[in-house]
Amino acid sequence: MNIELLKKLTECFSPSGREDRIRDIIKAEVEPYVTDVWTDALGNLICHKKGPGKKLMMAAHMDEIGFMVTHIEDSGFLRFVNVGGISAYNCINRAVVFENGTVGVISYENKEKAASAGLSQMYIDIGAKDKAEAEEKVEIGSMAGYKGELSLMGELATSKTMDDRVGCFVLIEAIKAAKESPNELFAVFTVQEEVGLRGAKTSAFAVEPDMGFAIDVSMTGDTPESSFASLSLGKGPGIKLKDASFIINPAARDFAIKAARVAEIPYQLEAAAYGGTDAGAINLTRGGVPAGTISVPTRYIHSPQEVVSLSDVENSITLVTKMIETAI
């Protein structure tokens, strides 16, 4: 497995709406393996590989959750709002980094207890002695993401943006590995998924796929006294049958399951009560598209340390490769 590429992807700064850096990395990786590549008006990277059959869209989102500065206090501390699904508890005393490299730490007002503090009671400390010094480093609208690096834990890996850089990694490696596809492939690396599946909506409308799949992460239920979830680490990729954004079309379900069986890999069926992926947007484009999601099981989603199994990642690559090589 190309751990260096996974490291480069997960450590790249690219919150929702600021996906330029990650897009450049992905474009350099996939361009030699596809017919043509372009970026649309919203910022989606669309990679097209000609084929004789129907249009198959595979989507992985490039953006990560983050923070945006809304106010700079006279003392130099920054107030902020979330960009995407931020847990207040997860970000207390965590390091963040801005696009220009400025590092800060999120903490909360002393009058609050950590368990009850909300984002409105929190601030970012960038080490500025006053507002003037802070304004030399950041401004209203400056965005930050969690600061961190990829680490290996035996057969597991942890990093700040497995959601969804591991999905991008799976799709990149599958494009490289796939033999000639009987489908006309559109591999789309989407923007702004974390704030409403926005990139998938516009790209699917333009592509008009005959079938579409998101490649994303999904939470597990394999930790002590965890909330119930059907996925576990190390048991293969999930084929998602439902979440809050879509119910899988039977044709898409059968297509994914058949590919997993032909590839002879373990897989898990997943039915989730909440959450959403780009499949929810693809599913509803134009007159409707049969759509599904391939899930990489992940612990501690939307935290600074998301955890995946390397074997699940490998099997996800194998599954997506087989899907690309199989006629719709």
Short mmCIF file of C-alpha atoms in Angstrom, two decimals:
data_model
loop_
_atom_site.label_atom_id
_atom_site.label_comp_id
_atom_site.label_asym_id
_atom_site.label_seq_id
_atom_site.Cartn_x
_atom_site.Cartn_y
_atom_site.Cartn_z
CA MET A 1 0.00 0.00 0.00
CA ASN A 2 1.18 3.51 -0.85
CA ILE A 3 1.30 4.86 2.71
CA GLU A 4 3.19 7.96 1.59
CA LEU A 5 0.30 8.96 -0.67
CA LEU A 6 -2.24 8.33 2.09
CA LYS A 7 -0.10 10.46 4.39
CA LYS A 8 0.11 13.27 1.84
CA LEU A 9 -3.67 13.24 1.31
CA THR A 10 -4.67 13.12 4.97
CA GLU A 11 -2.23 15.82 6.08
CA CYS A 12 -3.18 18.27 3.32
CA PHE A 13 -5.03 21.45 4.39
CA SER A 14 -8.33 21.67 2.46
CA PRO A 15 -11.49 22.51 4.45
CA SER A 16 -14.81 22.86 2.62
CA GLY A 17 -14.58 25.61 0.02
CA ARG A 18 -10.76 25.61 0.10
CA GLU A 19 -9.98 22.38 -1.77
CA ASP A 20 -7.29 23.78 -4.11
CA ARG A 21 -4.31 22.07 -2.48
CA ILE A 22 -5.81 18.59 -2.28
CA ARG A 23 -7.17 18.91 -5.81
CA ASP A 24 -3.70 19.58 -7.18
CA ILE A 25 -2.32 16.47 -5.43
CA ILE A 26 -5.12 14.25 -6.76
CA LYS A 27 -4.89 15.63 -10.30
CA ALA A 28 -1.18 14.83 -10.47
CA GLU A 29 -1.85 11.25 -9.35
CA VAL A 30 -4.73 10.38 -11.71
CA GLU A 31 -4.06 12.40 -14.86
CA PRO A 32 -1.80 9.76 -16.50
CA TYR A 33 -4.51 7.08 -16.11
CA VAL A 34 -7.58 8.82 -17.59
CA THR A 35 -8.62 10.33 -20.90
CA ASP A 36 -9.13 13.88 -19.69
CA VAL A 37 -9.41 15.90 -16.47
CA TRP A 38 -11.10 19.20 -15.73
CA THR A 39 -12.25 21.35 -12.84
CA ASP A 40 -15.80 22.68 -12.93
CA ALA A 41 -17.05 26.07 -11.72
CA LEU A 42 -17.63 24.88 -8.14
CA GLY A 43 -14.19 23.24 -7.89
CA ASN A 44 -14.97 19.55 -8.44
CA LEU A 45 -12.19 17.56 -10.12
CA ILE A 46 -13.78 15.46 -12.86
CA CYS A 47 -11.65 12.63 -14.27
CA HIS A 48 -13.09 11.04 -17.42
CA LYS A 49 -12.01 7.73 -18.91
CA LYS A 50 -13.66 6.83 -22.19
CA GLY A 51 -15.40 3.49 -22.51
CA PRO A 52 -17.99 1.84 -24.75
CA GLY A 53 -20.74 1.40 -22.16
CA LYS A 54 -22.96 3.40 -19.85
CA LYS A 55 -21.80 6.22 -17.59
CA LEU A 56 -20.53 5.13 -14.17
CA MET A 57 -19.83 7.92 -11.66
CA MET A 58 -17.60 7.23 -8.66
CA ALA A 59 -17.35 10.12 -6.19
CA ALA A 60 -15.09 10.81 -3.21
CA HIS A 61 -15.13 14.16 -1.46
CA MET A 62 -11.95 16.20 -1.05
CA ASP A 63 -13.01 18.57 1.72
CA GLU A 64 -12.53 18.28 5.46
CA ILE A 65 -14.40 19.81 8.40
CA GLY A 66 -12.94 23.04 9.73
CA PHE A 67 -13.29 26.41 11.44
CA MET A 68 -13.81 29.99 10.20
CA VAL A 69 -12.85 33.15 12.09
CA THR A 70 -15.82 35.44 12.78
CA HIS A 71 -14.36 37.95 15.25
CA ILE A 72 -10.97 39.00 16.62
CA GLU A 73 -11.07 40.20 20.22
CA ASP A 74 -8.99 43.08 21.55
CA SER A 75 -7.01 40.50 23.53
CA GLY A 76 -6.00 38.72 20.30
CA PHE A 77 -8.17 35.63 20.79
CA LEU A 78 -10.29 34.47 17.83
CA ARG A 79 -13.97 33.60 17.84
CA PHE A 80 -15.10 31.15 15.19
CA VAL A 81 -17.89 29.10 13.67
CA ASN A 82 -17.78 25.53 12.46
CA VAL A 83 -17.50 24.54 8.81
CA GLY A 84 -19.21 21.17 8.71
CA GLY A 85 -20.01 18.83 11.59
CA ILE A 86 -17.74 19.85 14.46
CA SER A 87 -18.13 18.29 17.90
CA ALA A 88 -17.42 20.89 20.60
CA TYR A 89 -16.15 18.20 22.94
CA ASN A 90 -13.69 16.83 20.35
CA CYS A 91 -12.05 20.17 19.65
CA ILE A 92 -11.27 21.35 23.19
CA ASN A 93 -7.52 21.99 23.61
CA ARG A 94 -6.82 20.69 20.12
CA ALA A 95 -4.29 22.22 17.75
CA VAL A 96 -5.49 23.75 14.50
CA VAL A 97 -3.60 25.21 11.54
CA PHE A 98 -4.57 27.99 9.16
CA GLU A 99 -3.92 28.07 5.42
CA ASN A 100 -0.89 30.34 5.88
CA GLY A 101 0.64 27.98 8.46
CA THR A 102 -0.45 29.89 11.58
CA VAL A 103 -0.99 27.42 14.42
CA GLY A 104 -3.55 27.83 17.18
CA VAL A 105 -5.20 25.96 20.04
CA ILE A 106 -8.94 25.80 20.67
CA SER A 107 -10.08 26.21 24.26
CA TYR A 108 -13.08 27.50 26.19
CA GLU A 109 -14.02 30.30 28.58
CA ASN A 110 -13.05 29.53 32.18
CA LYS A 111 -16.58 30.21 33.41
CA GLU A 112 -17.76 27.17 31.48
CA LYS A 113 -17.34 23.50 32.25
CA ALA A 114 -15.74 21.56 29.43
CA ALA A 115 -18.69 19.18 29.16
CA SER A 116 -21.21 22.00 28.65
CA ALA A 117 -19.16 24.49 26.63
CA GLY A 118 -20.49 25.10 23.14
CA LEU A 119 -18.67 26.59 20.18
CA SER A 120 -19.96 30.06 21.08
CA GLN A 121 -18.02 29.83 24.38
CA MET A 122 -14.82 28.76 22.64
CA TYR A 123 -11.93 30.63 21.09
CA ILE A 124 -8.71 30.01 19.19
CA ASP A 125 -5.45 31.08 20.81
CA ILE A 126 -2.79 31.86 18.18
CA GLY A 127 -0.33 33.37 20.67
CA ALA A 128 -1.12 36.99 19.75
CA LYS A 129 -0.75 39.59 22.51
CA ASP A 130 -3.51 41.80 21.08
CA LYS A 131 -5.87 42.35 18.14
CA ALA A 132 -3.28 44.12 16.03
CA GLU A 133 -0.83 41.22 16.27
CA ALA A 134 -3.60 38.70 15.56
CA GLU A 135 -4.65 40.63 12.45
CA GLU A 136 -1.13 40.27 11.08
CA LYS A 137 -1.72 36.51 10.95
CA VAL A 138 -5.45 36.01 10.28
CA GLU A 139 -8.53 37.95 9.25
CA ILE A 140 -12.29 37.54 9.38
CA GLY A 141 -13.08 34.56 7.15
CA SER A 142 -9.72 32.85 7.60
CA MET A 143 -10.19 29.08 7.79
CA ALA A 144 -8.43 26.46 9.88
CA GLY A 145 -8.44 22.69 10.11
CA TYR A 146 -7.22 20.22 12.71
CA LYS A 147 -3.43 19.91 12.87
CA GLY A 148 -2.06 16.37 12.84
CA GLU A 149 -0.22 13.66 10.97
CA LEU A 150 -0.78 10.10 9.86
CA SER A 151 0.36 7.46 12.36
CA LEU A 152 0.33 3.68 12.16
CA MET A 153 -1.04 1.55 15.02
CA GLY A 154 -0.13 -1.95 13.95
CA GLU A 155 -2.65 -2.90 11.25
CA LEU A 156 -4.59 0.32 11.87
CA ALA A 157 -3.88 3.89 10.79
CA THR A 158 -5.01 7.15 12.35
CA SER A 159 -5.13 10.68 10.96
CA LYS A 160 -7.21 13.82 11.11
CA THR A 161 -8.97 13.57 7.74
CA MET A 162 -9.67 9.96 6.92
CA ASP A 163 -13.09 11.46 6.16
CA ASP A 164 -12.77 11.43 3.26
CA ARG A 165 -9.16 11.41 2.16
CA VAL A 166 -9.15 7.63 2.58
CA GLY A 167 -12.05 7.55 0.10
CA CYS A 168 -10.02 9.72 -2.28
CA PHE A 169 -7.08 7.34 -1.79
CA VAL A 170 -9.24 4.30 -2.58
CA LEU A 171 -10.58 5.89 -5.77
CA ILE A 172 -7.11 7.05 -6.91
CA GLU A 173 -5.59 3.61 -6.42
CA ALA A 174 -8.57 1.90 -8.10
CA ILE A 175 -8.21 4.15 -11.16
CA LYS A 176 -4.55 3.16 -11.37
CA ALA A 177 -5.26 -0.55 -10.92
CA ALA A 178 -8.29 -0.93 -13.18
CA LYS A 179 -7.91 -2.52 -16.57
CA GLU A 180 -9.91 -1.19 -19.49
CA SER A 181 -13.41 -0.37 -18.29
CA PRO A 182 -16.54 -1.45 -20.16
CA ASN A 183 -18.20 1.67 -18.74
CA GLU A 184 -17.63 5.31 -19.50
CA LEU A 185 -16.03 6.24 -16.18
CA PHE A 186 -16.36 9.57 -14.42
CA ALA A 187 -14.28 9.63 -11.24
CA VAL A 188 -15.30 12.81 -9.46
CA PHE A 189 -13.44 14.25 -6.49
CA THR A 190 -16.08 16.53 -5.02
CA VAL A 191 -16.05 19.74 -3.00
CA GLN A 192 -18.14 20.89 -0.04
CA GLU A 193 -19.63 17.51 0.88
CA GLU A 194 -19.34 18.33 4.57
CA VAL A 195 -21.63 21.35 4.21
CA GLY A 196 -24.44 19.81 2.18
CA LEU A 197 -23.22 17.46 -0.60
CA ARG A 198 -22.85 20.53 -2.80
CA GLY A 199 -20.18 19.37 -5.22
CA ALA A 200 -21.94 16.08 -5.90
CA LYS A 201 -25.15 17.91 -6.79
CA THR A 202 -23.57 20.02 -9.51
CA SER A 203 -21.18 17.39 -10.89
CA ALA A 204 -23.83 14.66 -11.12
CA PHE A 205 -26.14 17.09 -12.90
CA ALA A 206 -23.43 17.75 -15.48
CA VAL A 207 -22.23 14.15 -15.88
CA GLU A 208 -25.73 12.58 -16.10
CA PRO A 209 -24.53 9.15 -14.91
CA ASP A 210 -26.46 5.93 -15.44
CA MET A 211 -25.27 4.72 -12.02
CA GLY A 212 -23.29 6.38 -9.26
CA PHE A 213 -21.41 5.47 -6.08
CA ALA A 214 -19.89 7.50 -3.30
CA ILE A 215 -16.73 6.20 -1.65
CA ASP A 216 -16.75 7.50 1.91
CA VAL A 217 -16.21 6.55 5.53
CA SER A 218 -18.82 5.23 7.94
CA MET A 219 -18.77 4.77 11.69
CA THR A 220 -18.21 1.43 13.40
CA GLY A 221 -19.90 -0.21 16.35
CA ASP A 222 -16.91 -2.23 17.54
CA THR A 223 -15.62 -0.11 20.45
CA PRO A 224 -16.58 -0.60 24.14
CA GLU A 225 -20.24 0.21 24.80
CA SER A 226 -20.51 2.07 21.50
CA SER A 227 -23.74 3.10 19.84
CA PHE A 228 -25.04 0.35 17.61
CA ALA A 229 -23.59 0.32 14.12
CA SER A 230 -23.26 -2.65 11.80
CA LEU A 231 -19.65 -2.10 10.69
CA SER A 232 -16.44 -3.32 12.36
CA LEU A 233 -12.82 -2.68 11.51
CA GLY A 234 -11.03 -5.46 9.65
CA LYS A 235 -14.11 -7.16 8.20
CA GLY A 236 -14.06 -5.52 4.79
CA PRO A 237 -15.67 -2.51 3.14
CA GLY A 238 -19.29 -1.69 3.83
CA ILE A 239 -21.95 -1.68 1.13
CA LYS A 240 -24.35 0.92 2.48
CA LEU A 241 -28.02 0.12 2.01
CA LYS A 242 -29.42 3.22 3.73
CA ASP A 243 -28.60 6.40 5.59
CA ALA A 244 -30.44 9.69 6.12
CA SER A 245 -29.68 10.85 2.56
CA PHE A 246 -30.69 7.85 0.44
CA ILE A 247 -31.93 4.26 0.22
CA ILE A 248 -29.87 2.21 -2.18
CA ASN A 249 -31.39 1.31 -5.52
CA PRO A 250 -31.64 -2.50 -5.93
CA ALA A 251 -29.64 -2.36 -9.17
CA ALA A 252 -26.80 -0.51 -7.42
CA ARG A 253 -26.94 -2.92 -4.46
CA ASP A 254 -26.74 -5.99 -6.69
CA PHE A 255 -23.93 -4.44 -8.76
CA ALA A 256 -21.76 -3.77 -5.70
CA ILE A 257 -22.42 -7.13 -4.05
CA LYS A 258 -21.70 -9.02 -7.27
CA ALA A 259 -18.39 -7.15 -7.66
CA ALA A 260 -17.38 -8.00 -4.08
CA ARG A 261 -18.16 -11.69 -4.60
CA VAL A 262 -16.31 -11.87 -7.91
CA ALA A 263 -13.32 -10.15 -6.29
CA GLU A 264 -13.52 -12.68 -3.43
CA ILE A 265 -13.15 -10.07 -0.69
CA PRO A 266 -14.97 -9.81 2.64
CA TYR A 267 -17.67 -7.15 2.77
CA GLN A 268 -20.26 -5.89 5.23
CA LEU A 269 -23.83 -4.76 4.64
CA GLU A 270 -24.63 -1.47 6.35
CA ALA A 271 -27.94 0.19 7.22
CA ALA A 272 -27.53 3.52 9.03
CA ALA A 273 -30.23 5.70 10.60
CA TYR A 274 -28.31 8.96 10.16
CA GLY A 275 -25.50 10.57 8.22
CA GLY A 276 -25.22 11.11 4.50
CA THR A 277 -22.83 10.83 1.57
CA ASP A 278 -22.55 12.14 -1.98
CA ALA A 279 -24.79 9.23 -3.01
CA GLY A 280 -27.73 11.18 -1.60
CA ALA A 281 -27.11 13.99 -4.08
CA ILE A 282 -26.28 11.70 -7.03
CA ASN A 283 -29.45 9.73 -6.38
CA LEU A 284 -31.67 12.81 -6.84
CA THR A 285 -30.00 14.46 -9.82
CA ARG A 286 -32.09 15.22 -12.91
CA GLY A 287 -34.66 12.40 -13.25
CA GLY A 288 -32.96 10.19 -10.65
CA VAL A 289 -29.90 7.92 -10.68
CA PRO A 290 -29.43 4.43 -9.15
CA ALA A 291 -26.82 5.13 -6.48
CA GLY A 292 -25.03 3.56 -3.55
CA THR A 293 -22.10 4.03 -1.18
CA ILE A 294 -18.98 2.00 -0.54
CA SER A 295 -17.97 2.66 3.08
CA VAL A 296 -14.52 2.41 4.61
CA PRO A 297 -15.26 1.49 8.27
CA THR A 298 -13.87 4.24 10.50
CA ARG A 299 -13.70 4.90 14.23
CA TYR A 300 -14.01 8.38 15.78
CA ILE A 301 -15.36 10.15 12.68
CA HIS A 302 -15.20 13.98 12.72
CA SER A 303 -12.49 13.97 15.34
CA PRO A 304 -8.79 14.87 15.10
CA GLN A 305 -7.88 11.15 15.17
CA GLU A 306 -9.99 9.02 12.85
CA VAL A 307 -8.97 5.34 12.68
CA VAL A 308 -9.18 2.84 9.80
CA SER A 309 -7.98 -0.68 9.13
CA LEU A 310 -5.38 -0.99 6.37
CA SER A 311 -6.88 -4.32 5.30
CA ASP A 312 -10.27 -2.63 4.86
CA VAL A 313 -8.62 0.05 2.76
CA GLU A 314 -6.92 -2.59 0.58
CA ASN A 315 -10.18 -4.50 0.14
CA SER A 316 -12.01 -1.27 -0.67
CA ILE A 317 -9.50 -0.60 -3.45
CA THR A 318 -10.04 -4.13 -4.77
CA LEU A 319 -13.82 -3.70 -4.68
CA VAL A 320 -13.87 -0.32 -6.43
CA THR A 321 -11.39 -1.60 -9.02
CA LYS A 322 -13.68 -4.55 -9.79
CA MET A 323 -16.70 -2.25 -10.02
CA ILE A 324 -14.88 -0.06 -12.56
CA GLU A 325 -14.02 -3.18 -14.57
CA THR A 326 -17.62 -4.50 -14.53
CA ALA A 327 -20.30 -3.42 -17.00
CA ILE A 328 -23.33 -1.74 -15.44
#
